[in-house]
Tab-separated table of C-alpha atoms in Angstrom:
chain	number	residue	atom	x	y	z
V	136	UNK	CA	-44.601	-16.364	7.507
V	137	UNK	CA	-44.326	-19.493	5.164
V	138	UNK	CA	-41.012	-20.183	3.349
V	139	UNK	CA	-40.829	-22.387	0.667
V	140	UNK	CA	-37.236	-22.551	-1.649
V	141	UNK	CA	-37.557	-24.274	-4.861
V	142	UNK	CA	-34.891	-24.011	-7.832
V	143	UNK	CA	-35.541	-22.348	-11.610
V	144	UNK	CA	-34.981	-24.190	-14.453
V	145	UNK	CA	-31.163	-22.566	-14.458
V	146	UNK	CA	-30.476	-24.181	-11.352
V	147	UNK	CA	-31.043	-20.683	-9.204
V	148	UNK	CA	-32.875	-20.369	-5.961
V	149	UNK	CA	-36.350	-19.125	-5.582
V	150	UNK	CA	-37.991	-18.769	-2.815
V	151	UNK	CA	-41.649	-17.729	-1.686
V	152	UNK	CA	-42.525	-15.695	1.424
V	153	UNK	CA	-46.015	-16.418	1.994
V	154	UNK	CA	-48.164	-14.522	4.933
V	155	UNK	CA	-50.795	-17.474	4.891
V	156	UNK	CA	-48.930	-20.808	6.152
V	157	UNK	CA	-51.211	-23.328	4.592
V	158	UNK	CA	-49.926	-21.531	0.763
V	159	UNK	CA	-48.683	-24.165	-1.749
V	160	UNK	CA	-46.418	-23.868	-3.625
V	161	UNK	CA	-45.098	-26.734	-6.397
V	162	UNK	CA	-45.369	-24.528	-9.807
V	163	UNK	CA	-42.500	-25.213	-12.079
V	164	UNK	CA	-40.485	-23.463	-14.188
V	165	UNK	CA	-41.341	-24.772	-17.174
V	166	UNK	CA	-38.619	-22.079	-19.441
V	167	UNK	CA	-35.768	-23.868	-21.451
V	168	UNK	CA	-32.973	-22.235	-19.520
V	169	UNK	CA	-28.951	-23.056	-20.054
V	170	UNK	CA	-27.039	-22.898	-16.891
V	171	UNK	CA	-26.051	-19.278	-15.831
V	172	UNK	CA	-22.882	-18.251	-16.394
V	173	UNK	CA	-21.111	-15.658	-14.732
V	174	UNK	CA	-18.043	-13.998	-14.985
V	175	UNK	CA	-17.709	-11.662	-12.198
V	176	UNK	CA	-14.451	-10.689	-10.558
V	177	UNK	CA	-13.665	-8.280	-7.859
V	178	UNK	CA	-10.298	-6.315	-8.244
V	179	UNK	CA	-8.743	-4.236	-6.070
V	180	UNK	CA	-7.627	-0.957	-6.474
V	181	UNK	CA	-4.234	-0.218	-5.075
V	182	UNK	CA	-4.412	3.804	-4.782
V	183	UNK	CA	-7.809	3.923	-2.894
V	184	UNK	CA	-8.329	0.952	-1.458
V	185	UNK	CA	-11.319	-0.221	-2.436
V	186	UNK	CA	-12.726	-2.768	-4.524
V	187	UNK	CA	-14.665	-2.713	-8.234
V	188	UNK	CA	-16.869	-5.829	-9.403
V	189	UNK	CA	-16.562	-6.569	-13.221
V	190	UNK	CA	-18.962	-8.277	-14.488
V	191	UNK	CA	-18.910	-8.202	-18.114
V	192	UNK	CA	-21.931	-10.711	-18.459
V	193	UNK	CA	-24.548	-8.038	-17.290
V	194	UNK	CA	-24.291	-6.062	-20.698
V	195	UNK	CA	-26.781	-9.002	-21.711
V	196	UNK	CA	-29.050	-7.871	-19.186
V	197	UNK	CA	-33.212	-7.367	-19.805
V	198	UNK	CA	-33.257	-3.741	-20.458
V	199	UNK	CA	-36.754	-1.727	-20.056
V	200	UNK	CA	-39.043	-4.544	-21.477
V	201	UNK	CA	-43.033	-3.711	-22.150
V	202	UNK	CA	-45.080	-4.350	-18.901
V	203	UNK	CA	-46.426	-7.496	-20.719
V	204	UNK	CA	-43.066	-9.095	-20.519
V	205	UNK	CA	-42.042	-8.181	-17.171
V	206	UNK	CA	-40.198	-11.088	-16.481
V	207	UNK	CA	-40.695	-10.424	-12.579
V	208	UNK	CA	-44.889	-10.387	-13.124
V	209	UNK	CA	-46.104	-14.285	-11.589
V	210	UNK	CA	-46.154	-16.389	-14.725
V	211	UNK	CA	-49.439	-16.079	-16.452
V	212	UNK	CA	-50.168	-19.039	-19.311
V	213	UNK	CA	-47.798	-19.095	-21.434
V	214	UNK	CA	-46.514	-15.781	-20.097
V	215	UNK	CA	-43.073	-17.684	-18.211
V	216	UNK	CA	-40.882	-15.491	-16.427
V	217	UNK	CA	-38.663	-15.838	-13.186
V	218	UNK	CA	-41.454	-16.541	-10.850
V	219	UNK	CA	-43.464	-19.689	-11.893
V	220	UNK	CA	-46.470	-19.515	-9.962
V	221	UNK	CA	-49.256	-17.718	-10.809
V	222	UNK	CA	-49.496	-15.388	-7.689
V	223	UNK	CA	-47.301	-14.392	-4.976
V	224	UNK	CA	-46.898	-12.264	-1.977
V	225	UNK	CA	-43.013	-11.629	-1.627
V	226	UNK	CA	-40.192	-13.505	-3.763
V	227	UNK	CA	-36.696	-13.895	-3.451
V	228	UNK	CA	-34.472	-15.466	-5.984
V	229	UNK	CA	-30.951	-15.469	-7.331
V	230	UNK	CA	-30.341	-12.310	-9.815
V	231	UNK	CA	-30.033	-13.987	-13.368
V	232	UNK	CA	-27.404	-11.322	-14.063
V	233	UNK	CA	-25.565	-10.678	-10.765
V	234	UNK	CA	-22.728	-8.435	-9.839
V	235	UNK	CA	-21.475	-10.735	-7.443
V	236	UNK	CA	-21.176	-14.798	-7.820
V	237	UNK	CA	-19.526	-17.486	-7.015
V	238	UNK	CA	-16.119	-16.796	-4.588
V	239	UNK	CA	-16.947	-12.936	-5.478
V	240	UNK	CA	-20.436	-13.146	-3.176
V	241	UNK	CA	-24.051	-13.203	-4.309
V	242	UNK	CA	-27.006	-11.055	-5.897
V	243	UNK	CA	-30.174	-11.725	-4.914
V	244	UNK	CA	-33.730	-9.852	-6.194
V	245	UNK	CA	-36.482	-9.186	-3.460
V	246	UNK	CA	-39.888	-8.919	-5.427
V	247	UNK	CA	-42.038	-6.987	-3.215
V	248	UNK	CA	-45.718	-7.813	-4.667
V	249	UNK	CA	-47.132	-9.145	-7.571
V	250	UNK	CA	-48.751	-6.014	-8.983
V	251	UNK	CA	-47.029	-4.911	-11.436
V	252	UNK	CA	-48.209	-1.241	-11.047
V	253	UNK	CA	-47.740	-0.945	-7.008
V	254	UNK	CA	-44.944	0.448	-5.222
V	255	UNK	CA	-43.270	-0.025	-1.493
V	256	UNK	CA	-45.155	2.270	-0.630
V	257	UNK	CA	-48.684	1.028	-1.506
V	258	UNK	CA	-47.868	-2.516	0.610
V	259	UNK	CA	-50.351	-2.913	3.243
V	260	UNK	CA	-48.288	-2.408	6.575
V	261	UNK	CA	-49.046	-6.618	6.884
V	262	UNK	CA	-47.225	-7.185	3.615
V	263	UNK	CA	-44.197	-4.527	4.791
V	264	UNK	CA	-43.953	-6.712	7.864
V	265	UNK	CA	-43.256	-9.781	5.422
V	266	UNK	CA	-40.896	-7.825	3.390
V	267	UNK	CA	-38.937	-6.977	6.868
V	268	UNK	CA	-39.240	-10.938	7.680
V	269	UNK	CA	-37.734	-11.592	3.769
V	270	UNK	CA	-34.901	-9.094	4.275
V	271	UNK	CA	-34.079	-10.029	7.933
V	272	UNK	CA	-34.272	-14.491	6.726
V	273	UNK	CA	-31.679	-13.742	3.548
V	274	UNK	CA	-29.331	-11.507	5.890
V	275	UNK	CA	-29.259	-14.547	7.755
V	276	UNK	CA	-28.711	-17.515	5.725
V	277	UNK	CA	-26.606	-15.192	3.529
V	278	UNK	CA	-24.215	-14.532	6.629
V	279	UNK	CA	-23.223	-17.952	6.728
V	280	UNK	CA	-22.044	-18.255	2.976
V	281	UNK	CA	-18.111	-18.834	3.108
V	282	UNK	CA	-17.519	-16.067	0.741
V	283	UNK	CA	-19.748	-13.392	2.242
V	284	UNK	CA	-18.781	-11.041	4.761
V	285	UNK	CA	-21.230	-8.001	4.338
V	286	UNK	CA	-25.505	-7.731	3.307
V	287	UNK	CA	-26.753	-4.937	2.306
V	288	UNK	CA	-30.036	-5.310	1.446
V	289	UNK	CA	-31.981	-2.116	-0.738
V	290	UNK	CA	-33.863	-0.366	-3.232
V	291	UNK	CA	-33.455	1.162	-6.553
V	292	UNK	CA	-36.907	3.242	-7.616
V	293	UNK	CA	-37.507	5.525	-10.656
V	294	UNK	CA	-35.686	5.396	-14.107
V	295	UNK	CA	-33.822	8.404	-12.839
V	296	UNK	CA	-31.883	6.091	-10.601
V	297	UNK	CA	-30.778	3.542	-13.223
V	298	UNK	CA	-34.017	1.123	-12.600
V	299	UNK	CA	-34.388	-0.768	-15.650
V	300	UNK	CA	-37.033	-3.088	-14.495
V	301	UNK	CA	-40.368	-1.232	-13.652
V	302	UNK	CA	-41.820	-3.698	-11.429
V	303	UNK	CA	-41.883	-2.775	-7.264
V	304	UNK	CA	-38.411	-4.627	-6.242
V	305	UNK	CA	-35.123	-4.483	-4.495
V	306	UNK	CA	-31.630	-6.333	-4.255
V	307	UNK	CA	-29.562	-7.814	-2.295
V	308	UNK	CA	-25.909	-7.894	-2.049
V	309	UNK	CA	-23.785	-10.082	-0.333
V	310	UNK	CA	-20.135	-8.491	-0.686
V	311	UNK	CA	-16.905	-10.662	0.031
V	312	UNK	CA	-15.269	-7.466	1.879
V	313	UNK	CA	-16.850	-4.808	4.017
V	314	UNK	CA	-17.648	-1.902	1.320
V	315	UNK	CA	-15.818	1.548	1.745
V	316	UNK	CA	-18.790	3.135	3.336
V	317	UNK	CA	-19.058	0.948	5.553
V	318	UNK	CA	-15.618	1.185	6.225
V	319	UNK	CA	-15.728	5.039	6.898
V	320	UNK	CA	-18.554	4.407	9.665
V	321	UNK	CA	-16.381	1.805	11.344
V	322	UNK	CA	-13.329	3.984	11.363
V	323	UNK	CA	-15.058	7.267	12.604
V	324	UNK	CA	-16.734	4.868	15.378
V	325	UNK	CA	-13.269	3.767	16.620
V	326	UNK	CA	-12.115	7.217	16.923
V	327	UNK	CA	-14.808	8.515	18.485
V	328	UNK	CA	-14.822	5.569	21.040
V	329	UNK	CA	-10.894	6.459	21.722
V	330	UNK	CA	-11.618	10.017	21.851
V	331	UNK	CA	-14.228	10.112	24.006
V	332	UNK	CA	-13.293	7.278	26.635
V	333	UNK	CA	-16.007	4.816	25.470
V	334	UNK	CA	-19.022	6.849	23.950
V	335	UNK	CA	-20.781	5.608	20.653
V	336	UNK	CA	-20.821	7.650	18.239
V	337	UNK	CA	-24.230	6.458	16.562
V	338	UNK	CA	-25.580	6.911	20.028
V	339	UNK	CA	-24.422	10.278	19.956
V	340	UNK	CA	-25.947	11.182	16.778
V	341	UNK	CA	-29.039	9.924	17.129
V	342	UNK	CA	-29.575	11.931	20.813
V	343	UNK	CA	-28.339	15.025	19.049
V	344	UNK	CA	-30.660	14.887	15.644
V	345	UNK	CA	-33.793	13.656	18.162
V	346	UNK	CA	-33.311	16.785	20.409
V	347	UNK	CA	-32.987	19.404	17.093
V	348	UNK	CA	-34.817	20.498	14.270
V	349	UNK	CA	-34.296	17.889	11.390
V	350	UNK	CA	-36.470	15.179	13.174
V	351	UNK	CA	-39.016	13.942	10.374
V	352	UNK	CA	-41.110	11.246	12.241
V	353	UNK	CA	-40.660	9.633	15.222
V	354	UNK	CA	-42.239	6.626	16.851
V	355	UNK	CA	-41.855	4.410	20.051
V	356	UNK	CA	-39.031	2.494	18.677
V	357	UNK	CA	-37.822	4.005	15.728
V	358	UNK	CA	-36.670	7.588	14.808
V	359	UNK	CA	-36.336	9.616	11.211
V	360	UNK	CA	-34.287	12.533	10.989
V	361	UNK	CA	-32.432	14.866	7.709
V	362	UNK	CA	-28.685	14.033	9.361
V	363	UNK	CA	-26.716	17.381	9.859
V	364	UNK	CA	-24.630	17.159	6.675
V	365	UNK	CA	-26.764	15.240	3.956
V	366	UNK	CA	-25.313	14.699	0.975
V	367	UNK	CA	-28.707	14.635	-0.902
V	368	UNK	CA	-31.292	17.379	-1.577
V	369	UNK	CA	-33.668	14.789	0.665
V	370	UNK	CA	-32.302	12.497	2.369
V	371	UNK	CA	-33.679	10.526	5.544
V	372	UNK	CA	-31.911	8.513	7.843
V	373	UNK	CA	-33.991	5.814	9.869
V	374	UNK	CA	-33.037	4.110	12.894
V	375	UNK	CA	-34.168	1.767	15.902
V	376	UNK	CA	-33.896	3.582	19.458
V	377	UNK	CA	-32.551	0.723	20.642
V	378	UNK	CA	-29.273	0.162	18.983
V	379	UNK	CA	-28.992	-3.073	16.993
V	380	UNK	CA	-26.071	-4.536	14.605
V	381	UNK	CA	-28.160	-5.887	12.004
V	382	UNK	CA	-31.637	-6.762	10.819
V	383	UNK	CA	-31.826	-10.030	12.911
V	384	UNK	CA	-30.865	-8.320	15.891
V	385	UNK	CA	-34.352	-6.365	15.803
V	386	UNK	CA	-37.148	-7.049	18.382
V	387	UNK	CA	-40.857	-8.058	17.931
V	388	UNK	CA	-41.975	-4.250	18.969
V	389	UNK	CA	-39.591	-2.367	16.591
V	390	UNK	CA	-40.599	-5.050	13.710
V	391	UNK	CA	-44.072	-4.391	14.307
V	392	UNK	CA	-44.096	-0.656	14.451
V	393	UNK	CA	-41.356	-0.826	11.553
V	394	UNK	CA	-44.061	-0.692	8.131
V	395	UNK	CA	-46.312	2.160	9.811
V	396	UNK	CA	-43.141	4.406	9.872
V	397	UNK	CA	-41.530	2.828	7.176
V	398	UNK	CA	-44.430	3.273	4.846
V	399	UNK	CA	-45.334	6.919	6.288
V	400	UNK	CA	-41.778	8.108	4.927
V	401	UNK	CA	-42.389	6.619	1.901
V	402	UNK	CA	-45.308	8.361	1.022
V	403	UNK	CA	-44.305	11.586	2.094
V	404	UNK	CA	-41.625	11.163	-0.058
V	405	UNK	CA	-43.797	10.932	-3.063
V	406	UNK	CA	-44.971	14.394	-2.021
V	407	UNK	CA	-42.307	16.152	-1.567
V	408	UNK	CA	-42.715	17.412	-5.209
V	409	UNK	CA	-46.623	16.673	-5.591
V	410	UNK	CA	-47.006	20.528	-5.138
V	411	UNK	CA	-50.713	19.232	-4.700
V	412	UNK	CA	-50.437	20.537	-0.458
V	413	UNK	CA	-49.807	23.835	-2.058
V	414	UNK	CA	-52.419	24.275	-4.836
V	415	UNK	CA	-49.407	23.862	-7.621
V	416	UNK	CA	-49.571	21.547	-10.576
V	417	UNK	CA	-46.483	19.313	-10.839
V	418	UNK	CA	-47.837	17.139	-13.531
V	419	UNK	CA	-45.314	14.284	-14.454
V	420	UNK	CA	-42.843	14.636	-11.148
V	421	UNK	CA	-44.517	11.719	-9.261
V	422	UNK	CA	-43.726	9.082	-8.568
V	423	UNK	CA	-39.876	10.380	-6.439
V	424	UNK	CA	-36.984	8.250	-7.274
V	425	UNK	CA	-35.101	7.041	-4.275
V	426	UNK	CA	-32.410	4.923	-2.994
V	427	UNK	CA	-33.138	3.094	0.322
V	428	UNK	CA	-30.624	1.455	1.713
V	429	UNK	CA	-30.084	-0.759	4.647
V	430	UNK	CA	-26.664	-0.475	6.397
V	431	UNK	CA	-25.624	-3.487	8.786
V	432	UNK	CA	-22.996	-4.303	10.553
V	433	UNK	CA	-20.285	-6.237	8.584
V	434	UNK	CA	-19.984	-10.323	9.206
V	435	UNK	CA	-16.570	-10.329	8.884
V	436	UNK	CA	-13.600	-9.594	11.171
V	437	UNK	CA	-13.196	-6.059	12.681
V	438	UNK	CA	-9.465	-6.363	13.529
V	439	UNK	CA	-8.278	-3.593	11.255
V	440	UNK	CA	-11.376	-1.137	13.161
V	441	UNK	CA	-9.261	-0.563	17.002
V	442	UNK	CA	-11.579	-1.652	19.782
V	443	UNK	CA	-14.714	-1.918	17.889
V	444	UNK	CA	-17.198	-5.076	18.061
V	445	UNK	CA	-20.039	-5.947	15.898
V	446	UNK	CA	-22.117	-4.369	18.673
V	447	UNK	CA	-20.817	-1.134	18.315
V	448	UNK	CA	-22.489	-0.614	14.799
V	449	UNK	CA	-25.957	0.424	14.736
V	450	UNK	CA	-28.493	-0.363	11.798
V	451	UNK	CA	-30.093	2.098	10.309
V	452	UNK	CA	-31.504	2.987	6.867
V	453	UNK	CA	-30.856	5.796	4.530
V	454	UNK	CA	-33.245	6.876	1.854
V	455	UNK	CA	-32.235	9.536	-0.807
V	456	UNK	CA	-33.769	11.041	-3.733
V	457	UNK	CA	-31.735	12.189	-6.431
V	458	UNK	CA	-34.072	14.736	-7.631
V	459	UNK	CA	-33.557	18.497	-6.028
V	460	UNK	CA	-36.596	20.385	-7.133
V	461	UNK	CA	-39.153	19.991	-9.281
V	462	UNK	CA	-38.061	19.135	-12.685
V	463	UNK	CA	-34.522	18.812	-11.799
V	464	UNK	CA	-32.002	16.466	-11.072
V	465	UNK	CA	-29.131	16.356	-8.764
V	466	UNK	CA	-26.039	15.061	-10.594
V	467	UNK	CA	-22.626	13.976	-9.100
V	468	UNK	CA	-20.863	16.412	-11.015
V	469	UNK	CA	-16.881	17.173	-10.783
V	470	UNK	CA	-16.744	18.004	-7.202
V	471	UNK	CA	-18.616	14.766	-6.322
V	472	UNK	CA	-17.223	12.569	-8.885
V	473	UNK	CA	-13.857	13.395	-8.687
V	474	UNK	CA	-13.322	14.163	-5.484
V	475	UNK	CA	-16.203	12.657	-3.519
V	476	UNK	CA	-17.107	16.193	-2.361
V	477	UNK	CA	-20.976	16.713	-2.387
V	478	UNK	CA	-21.937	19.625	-2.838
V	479	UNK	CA	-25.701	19.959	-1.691
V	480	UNK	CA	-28.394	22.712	-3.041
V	481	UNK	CA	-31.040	22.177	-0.500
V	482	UNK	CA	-30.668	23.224	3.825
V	483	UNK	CA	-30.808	19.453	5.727
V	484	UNK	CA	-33.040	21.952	7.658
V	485	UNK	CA	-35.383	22.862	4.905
V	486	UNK	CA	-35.644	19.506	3.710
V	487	UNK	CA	-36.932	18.435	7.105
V	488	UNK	CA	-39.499	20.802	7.651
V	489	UNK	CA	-40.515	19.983	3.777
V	490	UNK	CA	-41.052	16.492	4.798
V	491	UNK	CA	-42.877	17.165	8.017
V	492	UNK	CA	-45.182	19.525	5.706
V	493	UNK	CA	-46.062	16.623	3.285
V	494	UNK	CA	-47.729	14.311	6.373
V	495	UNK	CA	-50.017	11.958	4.675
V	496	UNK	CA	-53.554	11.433	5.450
């Protein structure tokens, strides 16, 4: 992997990911950009605990633009956008609109290819590999920001999520705080630990899904499994078999076999609703919208979490799709709203054998 950082006509950090190490790359960004300026703040909420960004500058965001304006295409002629060169293999730069600046943290985009009309999922498992390397590099140099003390590196896919940007990409957040979820895990892991006289809980979990009936996939270093009590319709949970903390804790096998697996859930995932496998037409329901997210262990100080250590936490990734049958959306509703109660229409057990049904070719 080549990296090369250069700076947008804003003043924002760009950086290339090349898989070829002899790549140059000196294109400028030729647009007549003002400084951004950003007015986020986090507040705090008193009753629950947790934290809200406001970010009132976003409003102004690019909203659904015609694929001949995609302003995360490589520039083309006269065609500028965010990426001046005219090709790349994986980009990383500085969200024009973030959630998160300054003293409040930073947003960062993750451009996956440069067609326009791919998907994750239609990366070769050499360009997944160099998406893993792009992920694993920000987590790091993001880690040492004074203001950061969580990444959480993911992906938004499918206008039914929110995506207003139709070009294959993800984010990256880098949170002052360790977020509430986050949070949750960290508490139950300290019980459990206190309970039990030393056990990990993550450990725990992932010997109990491997041994049942919810396994998806599994490989020689990683494992996929519907968890017990999903809160989506279809919802996977990925992890290493060797328990890491973060992304840069990762060895050279479990980054190597990572795209295969990776890309394998993916794709299944597109066919969960295909209804192709069962002679059905299900015109319009492809491509799935999904939320994959990456959950690390926090940067920050663990004080407040009894007897737990960055150690303790183990990486894994959860991908979700919002959609619960064909047609059909699942919406957070009253109970789930409200009260942060999900109620969920589809068996974790159903959706597993569904997904081991829909192997790819």
């Amino acid at each position: 992997m080549k990296k090369t950082s250069t700076r947008l006509a804003d003043g924002r950090e760009l950086i290339y990911y090349d898989l070829r190490d002899d790549t140059l790359r000196d294109a400028v960004d030729r647009r007549p950009l003002d400084r951004t300026v950003t007015t986020s703040e986090i507040r705090r909420d008193l009753l629950l605990g947790d934290a809200v960004a406001v970010a009132s500058h976003r409003q102004g965001r690019t909203y659904h633009p015609p694929a001949d304006e995609c302003p995360l295409c490589p520039t083309r002629g006269e065609r500028l956008s965010e990426i001046p060169d005219a090709s790349y293999d994986v980009v990383v730069f500085e969200n024009r609109f973030p959630s998160l600046a300054g003293d409040s943290g930073r947003c960062e985009v993750v451009c996956f290819t440069s067609d326009h009309d791919a998907s994750f999922a239609d990366l070769s498992a050499e360009q997944a590999r160099l998406v893993l390397d792009a992920w694993t590099d920000r987590t790091s140099e993001l880690s040492h920001l004074p203001a950061v003390e969580q990444v959480f590196c993911f992906e938004n896919r499918g206008a039914e999520i929110g995506v207003t940007l139709g070009h294959p990409h993800g984010q990256i957040y880098a949170y002052p705080f360790t977020t509430p979820r986050t949070a949750l895990m960290l508490r139950s892991l300290a019980a459990h630990k206190e309970a039990t006289g030393g056990e990990n809980l993550f450990d725990a979990v992932l010997e109990r899904e491997r041994a049942g009936e919810r396994v998806v996939l599994e490989g020689e270093h990683w494992a996929a499994f519907v968890p017990y009590a999903a809160h989506w319709p279809y919802e996977v949970h990925l992890y290493p078999k060797r328990r890491v903390p973060d992304l840069l804790a990762l060895d050279e096998a479990a980054r190597t076999e990572f795209p295969q697996v990776y890309l394998e859930l993916l794709r299944r995932f597109d066919r969960i609703f295909d209804g192709r496998d069962r002679g059905e037409n299900a015109a319009g329901e492809l491509p799935t919208p999904y939320i994959a997210a990456w959950h690390q262990a926090p940067f920050g100080a663990l004080e407040e979490f009894d007897g737990i250590t960055r150690d303790d936490f183990a990486l894994h990734l959860e991908l979700f799709t919002i959609r619960r049958t064909s047609g059909k959306l699942k919406f957070l509703a009253g109970s789930e709203s409200g009260m942060s109660v999900f109620i969920n229409d589809v068996p974790p057990e159903r959706a597993a054998e569904r997904l081991r049904e829909v192997a790819s070719s």
